[in-house]
Every structure is written in C-alpha cells, then in structure tokens.
Amino acid sequence: MSACLLSLLLIFSAGVWAVDPQCDTSWTKTATTWTCTGNGRVKFDKGTSFVPASNLTLIANNGFEVREVTVGSASVRVNFQSDYGAYDIRDSRVFGDLSASSAVFDVRTSTINGTINTGGNIALDTSTVTGLVTSSSNTITATNTNLQGGLTSRSGITLSGGTVNGAITMTALNIVRLTGVTMPTGSISGASHVYLDNSDLGSASSKVNVTTGSNDIYVQNGSVIYGDLSAAVNSNGTVQVQSGSVYGQCLPKSNPVNACNATPPATVHHYELSYASPGVTCEAEPVTIKACTNAACTTLYSGTTSVTLAASNSGSWSNSSPTFSAGSASSALRKTSTGSSVISLTAASPTASNALECKNSGVIDSSCSISFADTGLKIVATDGANQIAGQGFNAELRAIRTNTNTGACEARVQGSRPVNLAYRCVDPTSCVSLQRLNINGTNGAGGTNLDGTAAASSLVYKSVTLTFDASGSAPLGLYYPDVGRIELNANLSLAASGTEPAITLTAPVSAFVIRPYEIRVSAVTQATGTAANPATTNAGQGFLVAGSPFKVRLDVLNKAGNFTPNFNKEITAETLSVEFVSLVYPSGGAGNSSSLLVNGGNFTAVSGTPGQFENLQLRWQEAGSIKLRGKLSDNSYLGSGDVSAKPDSAIIGRFYPRHFVLSNPSSGNLCGSGSAAFSYMSQPGVPLNFTLEAVNLDNSRLLNYHSSSDSANYVGAAGIGLVAENNGSSHTASLEGRLKGQPSPTWQQGRYQFSASILQLERGSSTDGPFLNFQPGVKVLAERDSRNLQSTDLTMNAATSGTCAGTACDAAKLGNELKFYYGRHRLENAYANAFQAASVVLKAEVWNGSQFVLHSADSCSDVLPAALTATGSPALTVTGSNTKLASGVNPINTLLLSAPGQNGSWGLQYQAPVWLKYDWKTSTAGDEDPSATALFGRYRGNDRLIYQREQ
C-alpha cells in the first residue's frame, strides 16, 4: 500500500477527513516548508482537517482559501505566507501565524490562534484572533470579533461590537472608531481622532489610556471609560464628552469643562471579618467588617454598603446589620457558653466578586470561627491596632474570668504580677537590630525594651512586672521606632490557689501595624548627582533641560525624625513614588498637569542609609519650576492607611528649553520670478515668514514658554531678531539694521510665529548696492538660560564673510537669497507739434554699483496717468491707461499729453512711490519725484539756457 500512497493522504476520524491542501500550480516540499510554486493559490477541501506531524509553513503568492477546515493544533503550528493573494477564511480554525506582503484578509466566523500581518486591508467578522493583528499600510475593520492581542494599523481602525485586549496603535495620524466595543485592558495611541461610541474601556482596577496625535477624542452614546484621555496635548486638543462617563484625567481640556472624574468608582473585591480568638464568655468579642476593593484590602469601598451577619452554635451579634462608614463597620459576637461559633455573611450589598475572608489576629483563618473560654488573657489595643512609628500609643493587658453566678467579667488577678511579653516581626519578616519595642517608657526612654524575633523564629519572652487593677486590667504604654506589622504575645503563669489549679493564661496574638510618620523630599539633583537643584524661578541659574532625567531622594521617617530602616523590606515591598503638587513658575502656565511628570524608574534603597531611597529617572516635560511630594505608591502602608506628613518639596527648577526648532522658513522678492526676481530698497511688503518652537528633550513643544503680562509669563524668554548679509564677491555684513517694518511677535505657549507684511530693506544714507545675494536670517539675541536655535539650523553668521562652520554660526537662514536694488523713476523730455498729443516716457533705473542704468527686469512697477502732472498754460490733460512697466519702460501711449494748440514749454512731474524717488539735488532736500519738460512746436525756450537736465 505504501507504494500507492501519494501526497494526498485521506484518513477518516470522528467524521472529519484529514486531507492535504490543494495547490493550483505544483508543490515544492521540504520537512518545514511547502511552497505552491509560481503564482499559485492554496485551497483546503471543506469539512476536512490538516494537522502535519510537525510545525509547517505554507507559502502561496496568490493566497489561501480556507472554508470549514481545521488547520494545525495547539501543539503543531501551521503558518501561512503569501505575497499579493487574498486570504478567504470562513468557519474555520487555524493554529498558526498568517502573513502577507500586500494581500487583503477576509476572515469570518473563524478562530485564528496566532497573528495576522499584512500591508493590505483586513476585515474580520464574528471571529477570534489570539495574536497581534497588523496592517502596515491599510485599514483594519472588525465586527463582533474577539481580538486578544491588540491591533496596529496605518490607515484607520473601525471596530463594531466584540472585545479587544491589548494595544490599539496607529502608525499614522488616522482615525480609530470603536462602536459597542468592550476593551478590558490595553491602550489606544497614535490616531488623529478617536471616537468611542457606546463602548466600555478599562475597569476600576485596570486603566485603558487613550492618546491622539493631532485632534480630539469623542466619548459618545453612554461610553464608560476608565483611563486617562489625552487629546493632542501639544496641539491643544479637546476631549469631547458628549454622552458617557470618563473616570480618569482629560488633557489638556474637556468639553464640557470638568467632564472627567479622576477618581473611578470602586467595586467590592471581597468582604473581610477580623477578630481575635479565643474570647471570654463574659463579654462580646469585637469583630471588624471591611468591604475591600482589592485583594490585599489596602483600599476600602466608599459607597453605600450593607451586610447581614450570622453565627452558629448559639453565637449572637450585638448588631447583625452594622452601619458602614468609609468601607468599614464593627459589631461584636457574644457566646455565654464555652465552645466555638462560625461567623458568616448571609447577605451583602454590593455583591463582592470574591469569597468572604476571615482573619484571626491578622492571620487568615479558613475556619471563620471564634472560640470562647471562661477565663482568658487579652491584649486590648485601646488606641487602635494601626499606629505611627516613633509615636507612643496605649494598650492594656486584661486577665479576666466569668463570674459563675452573674456571668459578668471579673478580675482573675490584681496587683503587681510578672508577665512574659514578646513580639515578633511578621511583615517584614525580621526585625532591625536596636529597633526595639518599648514597654511603659516615655517616647522610648525608660521602661522595658523588648528585642523582637523574626517571623520564622521562636519567641524570646521577657518578664515584665505589670500592675493589674480591680477589673483585671494592666496598662501597656507602647513605643516602636520602626515600621511593619508586629505581633505582641503575652502569657501569665498563675499558681494553684484554693480550688483553682495552677494555670498559664496565654493571650491571643495582638497584631499592630506601625506605619511611617513622614515621607520627605530631602534632595533633588541632576541624574548624575553632580549638580544640585538651584530652586530658581524667574531669575538665577536654571536647573535642567525640560524632559531630562533628574534624581529625587526620599526619606521615610518616624515621628521623632529618624529613619525607619525596615521600610521597603515587607513581604510585598511597600514602594514610594512622587506626585506633582503644583507649577510654581510660571504659575499660570498651560503646561500644568500631573501627566507631565514622567517616572521612568523606581525608588531604590540608598546604600548605607536604610530608610532613604532614590529615583534617578524622574522627568518633568515642561518649562518652569515645580513642587513635588513623596508618597506611598498605594497610599496605604500594609493596609493601615496613609502617612501623616507628606510635605511639599522645595522649588524644583528652573527647567528650560533644549533649543528652538525652526520650521516653515520662507522669503521672497516682490517683482518677477525665478532668477530675475527682485525687490527695490525701501519697498514694503517683502515676504518673510518663519516659526520657532521651544522644545524639550523629546522635541515636544513647551507650553509654559510664554510671553505675557500676567502670571503665565516666562521671564527671559528668548529675544529673537533678524540678521542679514549680502554674500557673493562683494560681501556686505550685518544689514539687519536696515530691515524696517518688522512685526513684534511674542512667545505663545512655546511657539514664536513671524509673518511680515510691511517689511522692507531700507535705503542707506547714500546710493549703494545692488545686493544680489541678500540672505536674511534669524538669531537668538538673548535668553535666560543661554538657549539657542537647534544646532543643525545654525547655518550663517551675518557679521562675517564666507561660509561659517561649527560655533562660528550664530543664526539660521530664512529661505533663499534675495535681490535688492537702489531704484528710481526717470521721466524723459517730451516733444511734439502744437497740434499733436505728446507721448511721455517713464523709465525705471537701478544703481549697478557705478551708475544708474535702465532696469529692464522691471515689469511690475505701476504706470498711472493720474500720477503725471503738467504745469503751464494753457493747462494740459493727461490720458492713458493704468498698466505696468514693460522691460523697465512704460508701454507706448500709456502716458499722453493733450495738444495745447500753441507753441510752448510745460513742466512735467510724476508722483513716484517712495522707493522710486531720488535725490535729484534740486533746491528741495531729500528724495523727490522725477520731472522733465514737454516742448510743443518750434519753441526753443530761453535762448540763454545751454543745458536742461531730464529727470
């Protein structure tokens, strides 16, 4: 049979045929790769399966057709690879990665246990994809699909229904649109706009953050978002909350204002019952009920809460429906006969997502039971079980028994008695040497010091004489300088007396959580630690380029101001962070958000100083000066609450720009095009435009770099000036003093926009030029922290000739070189007979460096008959047409004088624009309009006139 067995292998198993896929050209096979040669396409027979013996890659340039097929298995991967050919997958299951160069994907009612990666469009319908879905050039569209590995697209993402876990990433500024989508985890970034329509993102315990690169974020149709929404912060976008709820920050603003809630509502993770067993039959045993919002019960549910308590074996509650306050309630269980009672909840609102948890003296007790005896020794935390390091607190030790007649509690002992006391460090699991628990001293002085034992070690008791009063209670004044959860243990040995046998009473363990008193910012330096924070605002030395890493040192202290060396050594180590307090300078700056404080590292212990921690990777992304505050990362030390003191740091700053980035520089001439284009000196309106942006280390614009007359003012922002020089064989340096009509822009949220409308290169004090290689530029004249243009933009030095290099360059070129001429209009004398109209010639001339010559490149200057006047009698009229010079001369008959009908001489004058006037050295000082003479007939004028100058 083996001789007849070809590549097509048919096996019938459980109603499914195992069949090799078909190639419409021919197969080339190796142990790991099957290639459908040429432009082949692979098709699977319906109702079959294909599971090779080992991992395999199928290659078909013209794509795949997979209908009602299972390909691969959980242990055997079959990867697909194509070039341009489409993927058509329906009602199938594929265990493998699918890839293509440009193929489109159409996947319906199928499961892809792998990734999808192509340059073409991807369409998914009622399917599941476990890996990342990527379209490197086109769009992704999905309907009612479970996307477990996130998505990456360039041209847009549209999702309707279904679930997404993982990052949604746009690689170009295009739209992401989610309608009816659930997104429990992940993030959305890189899009131009994001539309969240009737969708649920994140949860109280898992944020889904959304950012856009250029435009707004829209929350619509009842969407509920747990996460921070940042709409094009550097472009001043808006989070448009049209209908729905956002539990997170909305930056830089929202519409309506304050539409976003930074504190998401909590849910109940589980309920916790805490007690100390055994109890005594003469009194009720206190029980604390907590509604916990996380597994560690470090935060409590703050909403409306109610429970119903139950107890077995004749146990009774002082209040079976206690009132909650801030997530906690208390009751007490009484049992008048010896034995145990199991406690429970028969009802709870809201319903917890996890089972009830019981703790006996801080230790999980799966039995959830409290035992009762007639005689007992108890440690009672009269000041509470949660205390502060370095601050004394009070407890008492009670030795009591039940009166057999009345059932009331009475003293088991009175007077001074030796009591054995010991304590154990439970969390952290070992104690720090010399950090002792003091009994009945004053702030740790006097009294008796106990040395603690590690959690895994046997207790070492110390005999301490205590005085019991008539009710059987002895005071315990406690003082502990360190932090952690400690357990106090006590036993009292009683000799036989009368009918009472000898007995040793052992108290239930009493657990105390001792938290830090203060977290203090003790030092701020550059990340290398070489330069301290100067703490400056609008004067003095700056600190760092905005966005640069800096180091913060935090001290964790007790009430006496001493370090707490056991901090950060907990079983689940308590950690530190810092939070943004305020923008000190400029106080009204737009860059004023906690999201601008970036923490790229962790606070780690400083070697040799237990209780001191440093983080070298903090970054403030904006300009100005700030204050920070040290804090517990979870705002609660071992569930006991927050530290009492978190003082603001000193001023940190000043943070300043990295440099100024030049963009969109342009310049132009006023007349002509190409190499013939030019402008006249003193001619207004020379186009000159550019934009500067003050940026941080990541080249993001600094919104606080702002010039104003109010609190948003950044004092000493860069003064910007133009520079200019004429290059070429005849270099003229520093021509910027002749640039007049400059606008006076100011820094607006990190942007300086220069757009000239009346700019001109003013004439010099004497005729000069031409400037045929006139190069304008921009220069930083002064800046508080000596910030300059980006080094790659520094390409000129107007004060020196030739090409500058390196530090010799102090300005940036603005556009291309321009041409400027010293120009003038000139009128020629006109001649005609007395009965003939006379044509007047107007010319444009320019100084070529040695003389005035016809400016044949001028085809822009206006020719205006109304600007020509003739003086004499009889009056002459001027006719013609409004036009332009042609090759520097007015076209023929565009300036005409009417015939006077008699011989004579008339004076002519043309009202020229100011940039084409000239100092003709007549009796009037300064530049003048050009003038000439019109002669009609044979009139020769004054016989004594030898020479008449044309103007």
CSV table of N, CA, C and O in Angstrom, one decimal, residues 883-931:
chain,number,residue,atom,x,y,z
A,883,THR,N,-1.3,100.7,-16.2
A,883,THR,CA,-0.6,99.5,-16.6
A,883,THR,C,0.6,99.3,-15.8
A,883,THR,O,0.8,99.8,-14.8
A,884,LYS,N,1.5,98.4,-16.3
A,884,LYS,CA,2.8,98.1,-15.7
A,884,LYS,C,3.9,98.5,-16.7
A,884,LYS,O,3.7,98.5,-17.9
A,885,LEU,N,5.1,98.8,-16.1
A,885,LEU,CA,6.3,98.9,-17.0
A,885,LEU,C,6.5,97.6,-17.7
A,885,LEU,O,6.2,96.5,-17.2
A,886,ALA,N,7.1,97.7,-18.9
A,886,ALA,CA,7.5,96.6,-19.7
A,886,ALA,C,9.0,96.7,-20.0
A,886,ALA,O,9.4,97.7,-20.7
A,887,SER,N,9.8,95.8,-19.4
A,887,SER,CA,11.2,95.8,-19.6
A,887,SER,C,11.8,97.2,-19.1
A,887,SER,O,12.7,97.7,-19.7
A,888,GLY,N,11.1,97.7,-18.1
A,888,GLY,CA,11.6,98.9,-17.4
A,888,GLY,C,11.1,100.2,-18.0
A,888,GLY,O,11.5,101.3,-17.5
A,889,VAL,N,10.2,100.2,-19.0
A,889,VAL,CA,9.7,101.4,-19.7
A,889,VAL,C,8.2,101.2,-19.8
A,889,VAL,O,7.7,100.1,-20.1
A,890,ASN,N,7.5,102.4,-19.7
A,890,ASN,CA,6.1,102.3,-19.9
A,890,ASN,C,5.7,102.0,-21.3
A,890,ASN,O,6.4,102.5,-22.3
A,891,PRO,N,4.7,101.2,-21.6
A,891,PRO,CA,4.3,100.9,-23.0
A,891,PRO,C,3.9,102.2,-23.7
A,891,PRO,O,3.5,103.2,-23.1
A,892,ILE,N,4.1,102.3,-25.0
A,892,ILE,CA,3.8,103.5,-25.8
A,892,ILE,C,2.4,103.9,-25.6
A,892,ILE,O,1.4,103.1,-25.5
A,893,ASN,N,2.2,105.3,-25.5
A,893,ASN,CA,0.9,105.9,-25.4
A,893,ASN,C,0.2,105.6,-24.1
A,893,ASN,O,-1.0,105.8,-24.1
A,894,THR,N,0.9,105.1,-23.1
A,894,THR,CA,0.2,104.9,-21.8
A,894,THR,C,0.2,106.1,-21.0
A,894,THR,O,-0.5,106.2,-20.0
A,895,LEU,N,1.1,107.1,-21.3
A,895,LEU,CA,1.1,108.4,-20.7
A,895,LEU,C,1.0,109.5,-21.8
A,895,LEU,O,2.1,109.6,-22.5
A,896,LEU,N,-0.1,110.1,-22.1
A,896,LEU,CA,-0.3,111.1,-23.2
A,896,LEU,C,-0.6,112.4,-22.7
A,896,LEU,O,-1.5,112.6,-21.8
A,897,LEU,N,0.0,113.5,-23.3
A,897,LEU,CA,-0.3,114.9,-23.0
A,897,LEU,C,-1.2,115.4,-24.1
A,897,LEU,O,-0.9,115.2,-25.3
A,898,SER,N,-2.2,116.1,-23.8
A,898,SER,CA,-3.1,116.7,-24.8
A,898,SER,C,-2.4,117.8,-25.6
A,898,SER,O,-1.5,118.4,-25.0
A,899,ALA,N,-2.7,118.0,-26.9
A,899,ALA,CA,-2.1,119.1,-27.7
A,899,ALA,C,-2.5,120.4,-27.2
A,899,ALA,O,-3.7,120.7,-27.0
A,900,PRO,N,-1.6,121.4,-26.9
A,900,PRO,CA,-2.0,122.7,-26.4
A,900,PRO,C,-2.6,123.6,-27.5
A,900,PRO,O,-3.2,124.6,-27.2
A,901,GLY,N,-2.3,123.4,-28.8
A,901,GLY,CA,-2.8,124.3,-29.8
A,901,GLY,C,-1.9,125.5,-30.0
A,901,GLY,O,-2.2,126.4,-30.8
A,902,GLN,N,-0.8,125.6,-29.3
A,902,GLN,CA,0.2,126.7,-29.4
A,902,GLN,C,1.5,126.2,-29.0
A,902,GLN,O,1.6,125.2,-28.3
A,903,ASN,N,2.5,126.9,-29.4
A,903,ASN,CA,3.9,126.5,-29.1
A,903,ASN,C,4.1,126.9,-27.6
A,903,ASN,O,3.6,127.8,-27.1
A,904,GLY,N,5.0,126.1,-27.0
A,904,GLY,CA,5.4,126.4,-25.6
A,904,GLY,C,6.1,125.3,-24.9
A,904,GLY,O,6.3,124.2,-25.4
A,905,SER,N,6.4,125.6,-23.6
A,905,SER,CA,7.1,124.6,-22.7
A,905,SER,C,6.3,124.4,-21.5
A,905,SER,O,5.8,125.4,-20.8
A,906,TRP,N,6.2,123.1,-21.1
A,906,TRP,CA,5.4,122.8,-19.9
A,906,TRP,C,6.3,121.9,-18.9
A,906,TRP,O,7.0,121.0,-19.4
A,907,GLY,N,6.2,122.1,-17.6
A,907,GLY,CA,6.9,121.3,-16.7
A,907,GLY,C,6.2,120.0,-16.4
A,907,GLY,O,4.9,120.0,-16.1
A,908,LEU,N,6.9,118.9,-16.3
A,908,LEU,CA,6.2,117.6,-16.0
A,908,LEU,C,6.8,117.0,-14.7
A,908,LEU,O,8.0,117.2,-14.4
A,909,GLN,N,5.9,116.3,-14.0
A,909,GLN,CA,6.4,115.7,-12.7
A,909,GLN,C,5.5,114.4,-12.6
A,909,GLN,O,4.3,114.4,-12.8
A,910,TYR,N,6.2,113.3,-12.2
A,910,TYR,CA,5.5,112.1,-12.0
A,910,TYR,C,5.6,111.7,-10.5
A,910,TYR,O,6.7,111.6,-9.9
A,911,GLN,N,4.4,111.4,-9.9
A,911,GLN,CA,4.4,111.1,-8.4
A,911,GLN,C,4.8,109.6,-8.3
A,911,GLN,O,4.0,108.7,-8.4
A,912,ALA,N,6.1,109.4,-7.9
A,912,ALA,CA,6.6,108.0,-7.8
A,912,ALA,C,6.4,107.5,-6.4
A,912,ALA,O,6.3,108.2,-5.5
A,913,PRO,N,6.3,106.1,-6.3
A,913,PRO,CA,6.3,105.6,-5.0
A,913,PRO,C,7.6,105.9,-4.3
A,913,PRO,O,8.7,106.2,-4.9
A,914,VAL,N,7.6,105.9,-2.9
A,914,VAL,CA,8.8,106.4,-2.2
A,914,VAL,C,10.0,105.6,-2.5
A,914,VAL,O,11.1,106.2,-2.5
A,915,TRP,N,9.9,104.4,-2.9
A,915,TRP,CA,11.1,103.6,-3.1
A,915,TRP,C,11.7,103.9,-4.5
A,915,TRP,O,12.8,103.4,-4.9
A,916,LEU,N,11.0,104.7,-5.3
A,916,LEU,CA,11.5,105.0,-6.6
A,916,LEU,C,11.7,106.5,-6.8
A,916,LEU,O,11.8,107.1,-7.9
A,917,LYS,N,11.6,107.3,-5.7
A,917,LYS,CA,12.0,108.7,-5.7
A,917,LYS,C,13.5,108.7,-5.7
A,917,LYS,O,14.2,107.7,-5.4
A,918,TYR,N,14.1,110.0,-5.9
A,918,TYR,CA,15.5,110.1,-5.9
A,918,TYR,C,15.9,111.5,-5.5
A,918,TYR,O,15.2,112.5,-5.8
A,919,ASP,N,17.1,111.6,-4.9
A,919,ASP,CA,17.6,113.0,-4.6
A,919,ASP,C,18.2,113.6,-5.8
A,919,ASP,O,19.4,113.3,-6.1
A,920,TRP,N,17.4,114.3,-6.5
A,920,TRP,CA,17.8,114.9,-7.8
A,920,TRP,C,18.7,116.2,-7.6
A,920,TRP,O,19.1,116.9,-8.5
A,921,LYS,N,18.9,116.5,-6.3
A,921,LYS,CA,19.8,117.7,-5.9
A,921,LYS,C,19.3,119.0,-6.4
A,921,LYS,O,20.0,119.9,-6.9
A,922,THR,N,18.0,119.2,-6.3
A,922,THR,CA,17.4,120.5,-6.5
A,922,THR,C,17.3,121.3,-5.3
A,922,THR,O,18.0,120.9,-4.3
A,923,SER,N,16.6,122.3,-5.3
A,923,SER,CA,16.5,123.2,-4.1
A,923,SER,C,15.8,122.5,-2.9
A,923,SER,O,16.0,122.9,-1.8
A,924,THR,N,15.1,121.4,-3.2
A,924,THR,CA,14.4,120.7,-2.1
A,924,THR,C,15.3,119.6,-1.6
A,924,THR,O,15.7,118.8,-2.4
A,925,ALA,N,15.5,119.5,-0.3
A,925,ALA,CA,16.4,118.4,0.2
A,925,ALA,C,15.6,117.1,0.3
A,925,ALA,O,14.4,117.1,0.4
A,926,GLY,N,16.3,116.0,0.2
A,926,GLY,CA,15.7,114.7,0.2
A,926,GLY,C,15.3,114.2,-1.1
A,926,GLY,O,15.5,114.8,-2.2
A,927,ASP,N,14.7,113.0,-1.1
A,927,ASP,CA,14.2,112.4,-2.3
A,927,ASP,C,13.1,113.1,-2.9
A,927,ASP,O,12.2,113.5,-2.2
A,928,GLU,N,13.0,113.1,-4.3
A,928,GLU,CA,12.0,113.9,-5.0
A,928,GLU,C,11.4,113.0,-6.1
A,928,GLU,O,12.0,112.0,-6.5
A,929,ASP,N,10.2,113.5,-6.6
A,929,ASP,CA,9.6,112.8,-7.7
A,929,ASP,C,10.4,113.2,-9.0
A,929,ASP,O,11.0,114.3,-9.1
A,930,PRO,N,10.4,112.3,-10.0
A,930,PRO,CA,11.1,112.7,-11.2
A,930,PRO,C,10.3,113.7,-12.0
A,930,PRO,O,9.1,113.8,-11.9
A,931,SER,N,11.1,114.6,-12.7
A,931,SER,CA,10.5,115.7,-13.5
A,931,SER,C,11.2,115.8,-14.9
A,931,SER,O,12.3,115.3,-15.1
